[in-house]
Amino acid sequence: MTVSTYVIRNDLKTVKIFFSEMLDQHAENGLIYVVILDSEGKVLLSTLNAENKLAIPTPESAFENAALKDGVIHIRNPLLLAHRETGFLQYGFSTKSLINATSREQQRSLLRTSAIMLATLMVTLFLGWRISRRLKQMACASQAIVSGHYDQKIDISGRDELAALGNDFNQMAFEIDKKIKEITVLNQTLEQRVAQRTSELELSNRLLSDNLQYLKNTQTQLVNSEKLASLGSLVAGVAHELNTPIGNALTVATSLIDKVNQTQKEYAAGNLKKSLLERHFNTLNEASYLLTTNILRASELIVSFKTIAVDQTSELRRKFNLKKLISELEPTLRLQLKKRKLDLRVDIADDVVMDSFPGPLTQVIFNLFNNSLLHAFEDMDEGEIEISASLHGLTQDHALICFSDNGAGIPEQNLVRVFDPFFTTKFGQGGSGLGLHICHNLVEAVLGGSLKVISEKGHGTQFEILIPLYAPDNLKKE
């Protein structure tokens, strides 16, 4: 404001004296020069020496950079001159003392930082040395433990984390040493204990082997008993059936003897007439026919029984036609149906030719048949049993034999147990519980196939036997 008053009066001389006394252009802080310029930039007043040129004003954005690097900020502001003209007031503001003070403070800070870093480094090195020494001690002790020296112990000093770690290490080494000693003691007696245990196991194995052999022998005896029981039932049926044709033949033969004796008497008495002789010949013809018919019937039954009996008691392998095999078994099966209103249907394909074991297969069919008679039609007056067979599989290398009845069926809870040994619902009433078990074993172990049952209580039962046309030899050997 003071400068503006003198400038408006055009008293620049007084302004210059005022600034010359107040300013020092060699000063390192504060205002160092003042210059007044007219509107065209011509210098009207300057406190600078003649050799010093007027500097370009510093932009506001560069104030900080000029203050820190150049040490001087050049500022130019508008100024009202005489006659209402507008000029400029430019002045310089020195920051060298601030820069020097900042530089000195930075140096002192650097010295302090260096001293602190040096002290920190020394402390770190000292602590690192202590930690390294103690860790090295632990490492050496650990290596000794690995080598088998379990009685290791390290020195503990202080109460820091390493001291706690050292204490834990000593405790660990003590426990390891203790356990190793215990294991050593156990190992010293281990061989004796192992030998004793081995002896006990060998004795147990011998006992188990003996028991297993006994069970196998018992099973074989039971299977043979079941086979003999089946064969006995078959013998009883055949014997009963043979009684009729043999009895008829015996009656005819007796009558024939009587007729022959009567004819001889007539001939001896001379009373033999032509008509009587013709009647005698007719009687002979009828008797011969009846004898032949009944003897052939008995012969068929005996042949069928012989075939079945041989097959059931033999496990020889041979090639056979399944339809012919079942047809040989059919008369014997039908014998057991005469006293009951049961029908037997047989539907076997002609082309099922097998290389297998007819004996076990016959035993399976006969056991399934007896199972149906015993269980399926116990409380039924009428029923039907069907045996069917055909080729099966994509390559037609298997035979599927279906044995079904329309009897009482099997309860669901018993389906999973029907093939178990000694499982029967007729124990003490003719059922041994081995019939279906024997069937299952024969089909799988001898014939090399599978046996499954499909049944629903009140809707009959079906057994499906799937066996290869060519029975595997390895199963039979086992």
Coordinates of C-alpha atoms in Angstrom, one line a residue:
M1 CA 0.0 0.0 0.0
T2 CA 2.9 2.4 0.9
V3 CA 4.7 1.7 -2.4
S4 CA 1.5 2.2 -4.3
T5 CA 0.9 5.7 -2.7
Y6 CA 4.4 6.9 -3.7
V7 CA 4.2 5.4 -7.1
I8 CA 0.9 7.1 -7.9
R9 CA 2.5 10.4 -6.9
N10 CA 5.4 9.4 -9.2
D11 CA 7.8 9.7 -6.3
L12 CA 9.9 6.8 -7.3
K13 CA 13.0 8.3 -5.8
T14 CA 11.6 8.1 -2.3
V15 CA 10.6 4.5 -3.0
K16 CA 14.0 3.6 -4.1
I17 CA 15.6 5.1 -1.0
F18 CA 13.2 3.2 1.1
F19 CA 14.0 -0.1 -0.5
S20 CA 17.7 0.5 -0.7
E21 CA 17.9 1.0 3.1
M22 CA 15.6 -2.0 3.8
L23 CA 16.9 -4.6 1.2
D24 CA 20.2 -6.5 0.9
Q25 CA 20.5 -8.3 -2.4
H26 CA 23.2 -10.5 -1.0
A27 CA 21.0 -11.7 1.9
E28 CA 20.2 -15.4 2.1
N29 CA 16.6 -15.0 3.4
G30 CA 13.7 -12.7 3.0
L31 CA 13.2 -10.0 0.3
I32 CA 16.4 -9.4 -1.7
Y33 CA 15.3 -7.0 -4.5
V34 CA 12.4 -5.0 -5.8
V35 CA 11.7 -3.8 -9.4
I36 CA 8.9 -1.6 -10.7
L37 CA 8.0 -1.8 -14.4
D38 CA 5.5 0.0 -16.5
S39 CA 2.8 -1.6 -18.5
E40 CA 5.3 -2.3 -21.4
G41 CA 7.8 -4.0 -19.1
K42 CA 10.2 -1.0 -18.9
V43 CA 12.1 -0.8 -15.6
L44 CA 11.0 2.3 -13.7
L45 CA 12.8 1.4 -10.5
S46 CA 15.3 -1.3 -9.5
T47 CA 17.3 -2.1 -6.4
L48 CA 19.5 -4.5 -8.4
N49 CA 23.0 -3.7 -9.4
A50 CA 23.6 -2.7 -13.0
E51 CA 25.3 -6.0 -13.8
N52 CA 22.4 -8.1 -12.6
K53 CA 19.7 -8.8 -15.1
L54 CA 16.1 -9.0 -14.2
A55 CA 15.0 -12.7 -13.8
I56 CA 11.9 -14.1 -15.4
P57 CA 9.0 -14.4 -12.8
T58 CA 8.7 -17.9 -11.3
P59 CA 5.3 -19.6 -12.1
E60 CA 3.2 -20.5 -9.1
S61 CA 3.4 -24.2 -10.0
A62 CA 7.2 -24.0 -9.8
F63 CA 7.5 -22.1 -6.4
E64 CA 8.5 -25.3 -4.5
N65 CA 11.1 -26.4 -7.0
A66 CA 12.6 -22.9 -7.2
A67 CA 12.7 -22.5 -3.5
L68 CA 14.5 -25.9 -3.0
K69 CA 16.9 -25.8 -5.9
D70 CA 17.5 -22.2 -7.0
G71 CA 17.1 -20.6 -3.5
V72 CA 15.1 -17.6 -4.9
I73 CA 11.5 -17.2 -5.9
H74 CA 10.8 -14.4 -8.4
I75 CA 7.3 -12.9 -8.0
R76 CA 5.6 -10.3 -10.2
N77 CA 2.3 -8.6 -9.2
P78 CA 0.2 -5.8 -10.9
L79 CA 0.8 -2.2 -9.5
L80 CA -1.2 1.0 -10.1
L81 CA 1.1 3.8 -11.4
A82 CA 0.6 7.5 -11.9
H83 CA -2.0 8.7 -14.3
R84 CA -4.0 5.4 -13.6
E85 CA -1.6 3.3 -15.6
T86 CA -1.0 -0.3 -14.6
G87 CA 2.5 -1.5 -14.1
F88 CA 4.2 -4.4 -12.3
L89 CA 6.0 -4.9 -9.0
Q90 CA 8.5 -7.7 -9.2
Y91 CA 10.5 -8.8 -6.2
G92 CA 12.8 -11.7 -5.2
F93 CA 12.4 -13.8 -2.1
S94 CA 15.5 -15.8 -1.0
T95 CA 15.2 -19.3 0.6
K96 CA 18.9 -20.1 0.8
S97 CA 18.9 -20.0 4.6
L98 CA 16.0 -22.4 4.6
I99 CA 17.9 -24.7 2.2
N100 CA 21.0 -24.5 4.3
A101 CA 19.1 -25.3 7.5
T102 CA 17.3 -28.2 5.8
S103 CA 20.7 -29.5 4.5
R104 CA 22.2 -29.3 7.9
E105 CA 19.2 -31.1 9.5
Q106 CA 19.4 -33.8 6.9
Q107 CA 23.1 -34.3 7.6
R108 CA 22.4 -34.6 11.3
S109 CA 19.5 -37.0 10.6
L110 CA 21.8 -39.1 8.4
L111 CA 24.3 -39.2 11.2
R112 CA 21.7 -40.2 13.7
T113 CA 20.2 -42.8 11.4
S114 CA 23.7 -44.3 10.6
A115 CA 24.4 -44.5 14.3
I116 CA 21.1 -46.2 15.0
M117 CA 21.6 -48.6 12.1
L118 CA 25.1 -49.4 13.3
A119 CA 23.9 -50.0 16.8
T120 CA 21.0 -52.2 15.5
L121 CA 23.4 -54.1 13.3
M122 CA 25.7 -54.8 16.2
V123 CA 22.8 -55.9 18.4
T124 CA 21.5 -58.1 15.6
L125 CA 24.8 -59.7 15.0
F126 CA 25.2 -60.3 18.7
L127 CA 21.7 -61.8 19.0
G128 CA 22.2 -63.8 15.8
W129 CA 25.5 -65.2 17.2
R130 CA 23.8 -66.2 20.4
I131 CA 20.8 -67.8 18.5
S132 CA 23.1 -69.5 16.0
R133 CA 25.3 -70.9 18.8
R134 CA 22.3 -72.3 20.6
L135 CA 20.6 -73.6 17.4
K136 CA 23.9 -75.2 16.4
Q137 CA 24.1 -76.9 19.8
M138 CA 20.5 -78.2 19.2
A139 CA 21.5 -79.3 15.7
C140 CA 24.5 -81.2 16.9
A141 CA 22.4 -82.9 19.7
S142 CA 19.7 -83.8 17.1
Q143 CA 22.4 -85.3 14.8
A144 CA 23.7 -87.3 17.7
I145 CA 20.2 -88.6 18.5
V146 CA 19.8 -89.6 14.8
S147 CA 23.1 -91.5 15.1
G148 CA 21.8 -93.4 18.0
H149 CA 23.1 -91.5 21.0
Y150 CA 19.8 -90.8 22.7
D151 CA 21.2 -89.5 26.0
Q152 CA 21.7 -86.0 24.7
K153 CA 21.2 -82.8 26.7
I154 CA 21.8 -79.1 25.8
D155 CA 22.6 -76.2 28.2
I156 CA 19.8 -73.8 29.0
S157 CA 20.3 -70.2 29.9
G158 CA 17.8 -67.3 30.1
R159 CA 14.0 -67.4 29.9
D160 CA 13.4 -66.6 26.3
E161 CA 11.8 -68.7 23.6
L162 CA 15.0 -70.5 22.8
A163 CA 15.3 -71.5 26.4
A164 CA 11.8 -72.9 26.3
L165 CA 12.7 -74.6 23.0
G166 CA 15.8 -76.1 24.6
N167 CA 13.8 -77.3 27.6
D168 CA 11.4 -79.0 25.3
F169 CA 14.3 -80.5 23.3
N170 CA 15.8 -82.0 26.5
Q171 CA 12.4 -83.4 27.5
M172 CA 11.9 -84.8 24.0
A173 CA 15.4 -86.4 24.1
F174 CA 14.6 -87.9 27.5
E175 CA 11.4 -89.4 26.3
I176 CA 13.0 -90.8 23.2
D177 CA 15.8 -92.3 25.3
K178 CA 13.2 -93.8 27.6
K179 CA 11.1 -95.2 24.7
I180 CA 14.2 -96.6 23.0
K181 CA 15.2 -98.4 26.2
E182 CA 11.6 -99.8 26.5
I183 CA 11.7 -101.0 22.9
T184 CA 15.1 -102.6 23.4
V185 CA 13.7 -104.5 26.4
L186 CA 10.7 -105.6 24.3
N187 CA 12.8 -106.6 21.4
Q188 CA 14.9 -108.8 23.7
T189 CA 11.8 -110.9 24.5
L190 CA 10.1 -110.5 21.2
E191 CA 11.6 -113.6 19.5
Q192 CA 10.5 -115.8 22.4
R193 CA 7.0 -114.3 22.3
V194 CA 6.9 -114.7 18.5
A195 CA 8.0 -118.3 18.7
Q196 CA 5.4 -119.0 21.4
R197 CA 2.7 -117.3 19.4
T198 CA 3.8 -119.1 16.2
S199 CA 3.5 -122.4 18.1
E200 CA 0.1 -121.5 19.3
L201 CA -1.0 -120.5 15.7
E202 CA 0.4 -123.8 14.3
L203 CA -1.6 -125.7 16.8
S204 CA -4.7 -123.7 16.0
N205 CA -4.1 -124.2 12.3
R206 CA -3.8 -128.0 12.8
L207 CA -7.0 -128.0 14.9
L208 CA -8.8 -125.9 12.2
S209 CA -7.5 -128.2 9.5
D210 CA -8.7 -131.2 11.3
N211 CA -12.1 -129.6 11.9
L212 CA -12.3 -128.6 8.3
Q213 CA -11.5 -132.1 7.1
Y214 CA -14.1 -133.5 9.6
L215 CA -16.7 -131.0 8.2
K216 CA -15.8 -132.0 4.6
N217 CA -16.1 -135.7 5.5
T218 CA -19.4 -135.0 7.3
Q219 CA -20.7 -133.0 4.3
T220 CA -19.7 -135.9 2.0
Q221 CA -21.5 -138.4 4.1
L222 CA -24.6 -136.2 4.3
V223 CA -24.5 -135.7 0.5
N224 CA -24.1 -139.4 0.0
S225 CA -26.9 -140.0 2.5
E226 CA -29.2 -137.6 0.6
K227 CA -28.3 -139.3 -2.7
L228 CA -29.1 -142.7 -1.2
A229 CA -32.3 -141.4 0.3
S230 CA -33.3 -140.1 -3.2
L231 CA -32.3 -143.4 -4.7
G232 CA -34.2 -145.3 -2.0
S233 CA -37.3 -143.3 -2.8
L234 CA -36.8 -144.0 -6.4
V235 CA -36.4 -147.8 -5.7
A236 CA -39.6 -147.8 -3.6
G237 CA -41.6 -146.1 -6.5
V238 CA -40.1 -148.4 -9.1
A239 CA -40.8 -151.5 -6.9
H240 CA -44.4 -150.4 -6.4
E241 CA -44.8 -149.8 -10.2
L242 CA -43.2 -153.2 -11.1
N243 CA -45.6 -155.0 -8.8
T244 CA -48.5 -154.4 -11.3
P245 CA -47.0 -155.8 -14.5
I246 CA -45.2 -158.6 -12.7
G247 CA -48.4 -159.5 -10.8
N248 CA -50.4 -159.5 -14.0
A249 CA -47.8 -161.7 -15.7
L250 CA -47.8 -164.0 -12.7
T251 CA -51.6 -164.2 -12.8
V252 CA -51.6 -164.9 -16.6
A253 CA -48.8 -167.5 -16.2
T254 CA -50.8 -169.3 -13.4
S255 CA -54.0 -169.3 -15.5
L256 CA -52.0 -170.6 -18.4
I257 CA -50.6 -173.4 -16.4
D258 CA -54.1 -174.4 -15.3
K259 CA -55.4 -174.3 -18.9
V260 CA -52.4 -176.5 -20.0
N261 CA -53.1 -179.0 -17.2
Q262 CA -56.8 -179.1 -18.1
T263 CA -56.0 -179.6 -21.8
Q264 CA -53.6 -182.4 -20.9
K265 CA -56.3 -184.2 -18.9
E266 CA -58.8 -183.9 -21.8
Y267 CA -56.2 -185.2 -24.1
A268 CA -55.4 -188.2 -21.8
A269 CA -59.1 -189.0 -21.4
G270 CA -59.6 -188.9 -25.2
N271 CA -62.1 -186.1 -24.9
L272 CA -60.1 -183.5 -26.7
K273 CA -62.2 -181.9 -29.4
K274 CA -61.4 -179.5 -32.1
S275 CA -63.5 -176.7 -30.5
L276 CA -61.8 -177.2 -27.2
L277 CA -58.4 -177.1 -28.8
E278 CA -59.2 -173.9 -30.7
R279 CA -60.3 -172.3 -27.4
H280 CA -57.1 -173.4 -25.9
F281 CA -55.1 -171.8 -28.7
N282 CA -57.0 -168.6 -28.3
T283 CA -56.3 -168.6 -24.6
L284 CA -52.6 -169.2 -25.3
N285 CA -52.5 -166.2 -27.7
E286 CA -54.2 -163.9 -25.3
A287 CA -52.0 -165.1 -22.4
S288 CA -48.9 -164.6 -24.6
Y289 CA -49.9 -161.1 -25.5
L290 CA -50.6 -160.2 -21.9
L291 CA -47.3 -161.8 -20.7
T292 CA -45.4 -159.9 -23.4
T293 CA -47.1 -156.6 -22.6
N294 CA -46.5 -156.8 -18.9
I295 CA -43.0 -158.1 -19.2
L296 CA -42.1 -155.3 -21.7
R297 CA -43.6 -152.8 -19.2
A298 CA -41.5 -154.2 -16.4
S299 CA -38.4 -154.2 -18.7
E300 CA -38.9 -150.6 -19.5
L301 CA -39.2 -149.7 -15.9
I302 CA -36.1 -151.7 -15.1
V303 CA -34.1 -150.1 -17.9
S304 CA -35.2 -146.6 -16.8
F305 CA -34.4 -147.3 -13.2
K306 CA -31.0 -148.7 -14.2
T307 CA -30.1 -145.7 -16.3
I308 CA -31.2 -143.3 -13.5
A309 CA -29.5 -145.3 -10.8
V310 CA -26.2 -145.4 -12.7
D311 CA -26.3 -141.7 -13.5
Q312 CA -27.1 -140.7 -10.0
T313 CA -24.3 -142.8 -8.5
S314 CA -21.8 -141.9 -11.2
E315 CA -20.1 -138.7 -12.1
L316 CA -18.6 -139.9 -15.4
R317 CA -18.5 -137.4 -18.2
R318 CA -20.1 -138.2 -21.5
K319 CA -21.8 -136.7 -24.5
F320 CA -25.6 -136.9 -24.4
N321 CA -28.8 -135.4 -25.8
L322 CA -30.6 -133.6 -23.0
K323 CA -34.1 -134.5 -24.4
K324 CA -33.2 -138.2 -24.4
L325 CA -31.8 -137.9 -20.8
I326 CA -35.0 -136.3 -19.5
S327 CA -37.2 -138.8 -21.4
E328 CA -35.3 -141.6 -19.6
L329 CA -36.0 -139.9 -16.3
E330 CA -39.6 -139.1 -17.1
P331 CA -41.2 -142.5 -16.4
T332 CA -39.7 -142.7 -13.0
L333 CA -40.8 -139.2 -12.2
R334 CA -44.4 -139.9 -13.3
L335 CA -44.5 -142.9 -11.0
Q336 CA -44.5 -140.6 -8.0
L337 CA -47.4 -138.6 -9.4
K338 CA -49.9 -141.5 -9.8
K339 CA -51.3 -141.1 -6.3
R340 CA -51.7 -137.3 -6.6
K341 CA -53.6 -135.2 -9.1
L342 CA -50.4 -133.6 -10.4
D343 CA -49.4 -133.3 -14.1
L344 CA -45.9 -133.3 -15.5
R345 CA -45.1 -131.4 -18.7
V346 CA -41.8 -131.8 -20.5
D347 CA -40.7 -129.5 -23.3
I348 CA -37.1 -130.0 -24.2
A349 CA -35.6 -128.7 -27.5
D350 CA -34.2 -131.4 -29.8
D351 CA -30.9 -129.7 -30.5
V352 CA -29.6 -129.5 -26.9
V353 CA -26.5 -131.8 -27.1
M354 CA -24.1 -131.6 -24.2
D355 CA -20.7 -132.8 -23.2
S356 CA -21.1 -132.8 -19.5
F357 CA -21.9 -135.0 -16.5
P358 CA -25.4 -136.5 -16.8
G359 CA -25.3 -138.1 -13.3
P360 CA -25.1 -134.8 -11.3
L361 CA -27.6 -133.2 -13.8
T362 CA -30.0 -136.0 -13.2
Q363 CA -29.5 -135.7 -9.4
V364 CA -30.4 -131.9 -9.7
I365 CA -33.6 -132.6 -11.6
F366 CA -34.6 -135.4 -9.3
N367 CA -33.9 -133.2 -6.2
L368 CA -35.9 -130.3 -7.6
F369 CA -38.8 -132.7 -8.4
N370 CA -38.8 -134.1 -4.8
N371 CA -38.6 -130.5 -3.5
S372 CA -41.7 -129.6 -5.4
L373 CA -43.6 -132.7 -4.2
L374 CA -42.6 -132.0 -0.6
H375 CA -43.2 -128.3 -0.4
A376 CA -45.0 -126.8 -3.4
F377 CA -48.2 -129.1 -3.3
E378 CA -48.4 -129.9 0.4
D379 CA -51.9 -128.5 0.8
M380 CA -53.0 -128.6 -2.8
D381 CA -55.0 -131.4 -4.5
E382 CA -54.0 -130.4 -8.1
G383 CA -51.0 -128.8 -9.8
E384 CA -48.5 -128.9 -12.6
I385 CA -44.8 -129.3 -12.8
E386 CA -43.0 -128.3 -16.0
I387 CA -39.5 -129.1 -17.2
S388 CA -38.3 -127.1 -20.2
A389 CA -34.9 -126.5 -21.8
S390 CA -33.4 -124.7 -24.8
L391 CA -30.2 -123.2 -26.1
H392 CA -29.2 -119.9 -24.6
G393 CA -26.8 -117.1 -25.2
L394 CA -25.6 -115.1 -28.2
T395 CA -23.3 -118.0 -29.3
Q396 CA -25.8 -120.7 -28.2
D397 CA -23.2 -122.3 -26.1
H398 CA -25.3 -122.7 -22.9
A399 CA -28.4 -124.6 -22.0
L400 CA -31.2 -122.9 -20.0
I401 CA -33.2 -125.5 -18.0
C402 CA -36.3 -124.2 -16.3
F403 CA -38.0 -126.3 -13.6
S404 CA -41.2 -124.7 -12.5
D405 CA -44.4 -125.4 -10.6
N406 CA -47.7 -123.6 -9.8
G407 CA -47.6 -124.6 -6.2
A408 CA -47.5 -122.6 -2.9
G409 CA -44.4 -120.6 -3.7
I410 CA -41.6 -119.5 -1.3
P411 CA -42.0 -116.7 1.2
E412 CA -39.8 -113.7 0.5
Q413 CA -37.8 -114.0 3.7
N414 CA -36.8 -117.6 2.8
L415 CA -35.6 -116.9 -0.8
V416 CA -32.1 -115.9 0.3
R417 CA -31.7 -119.0 2.4
V418 CA -33.1 -121.8 0.2
F419 CA -29.6 -122.9 -0.9
D420 CA -28.2 -122.8 2.6
P421 CA -27.2 -126.2 4.0
F422 CA -29.7 -127.7 6.5
F423 CA -32.3 -125.0 5.9
T424 CA -35.7 -126.6 5.6
T425 CA -39.3 -125.8 6.7
K426 CA -40.0 -129.6 7.0
F427 CA -37.3 -130.6 9.4
G428 CA -38.4 -133.9 11.0
Q429 CA -41.1 -134.3 8.3
G430 CA -39.0 -135.7 5.5
G431 CA -36.9 -132.7 4.8
S432 CA -33.1 -132.7 5.5
G433 CA -32.3 -129.2 4.3
L434 CA -29.7 -130.6 1.9
G435 CA -31.6 -131.1 -1.3
L436 CA -31.4 -127.6 -2.8
H437 CA -27.9 -127.1 -1.3
I438 CA -26.7 -130.2 -3.2
C439 CA -28.4 -128.9 -6.4
H440 CA -26.6 -125.5 -6.0
N441 CA -23.2 -127.2 -5.4
L442 CA -23.6 -129.6 -8.3
V443 CA -24.6 -126.9 -10.8
E444 CA -21.8 -124.5 -9.8
A445 CA -18.9 -126.9 -8.8
V446 CA -19.5 -129.8 -11.3
L447 CA -21.6 -128.5 -14.2
G448 CA -19.9 -125.0 -14.2
G449 CA -23.2 -123.1 -14.3
S450 CA -25.5 -121.1 -12.1
L451 CA -28.8 -121.9 -10.3
K452 CA -31.3 -119.2 -9.3
V453 CA -34.8 -119.2 -7.9
I454 CA -37.7 -117.0 -8.8
S455 CA -40.8 -117.3 -6.5
E456 CA -43.7 -115.4 -4.9
K457 CA -45.8 -116.8 -2.2
G458 CA -49.0 -118.2 -3.7
H459 CA -47.8 -117.9 -7.3
G460 CA -45.5 -120.9 -7.8
T461 CA -41.7 -121.3 -8.1
Q462 CA -39.3 -121.4 -10.9
F463 CA -35.7 -122.7 -10.8
E464 CA -33.4 -121.6 -13.7
I465 CA -30.4 -123.7 -14.4
L466 CA -27.9 -122.1 -16.8
I467 CA -25.0 -124.5 -17.7
P468 CA -22.5 -124.6 -20.5
L469 CA -22.9 -127.2 -23.2
Y470 CA -19.3 -128.1 -22.7
A471 CA -18.7 -128.5 -18.9
P472 CA -15.3 -127.1 -17.7
D473 CA -12.9 -129.8 -16.5
N474 CA -11.2 -127.7 -13.9
L475 CA -14.3 -127.3 -11.8
K476 CA -15.0 -131.1 -11.9
K477 CA -11.4 -131.7 -10.6
E478 CA -11.9 -129.3 -7.8

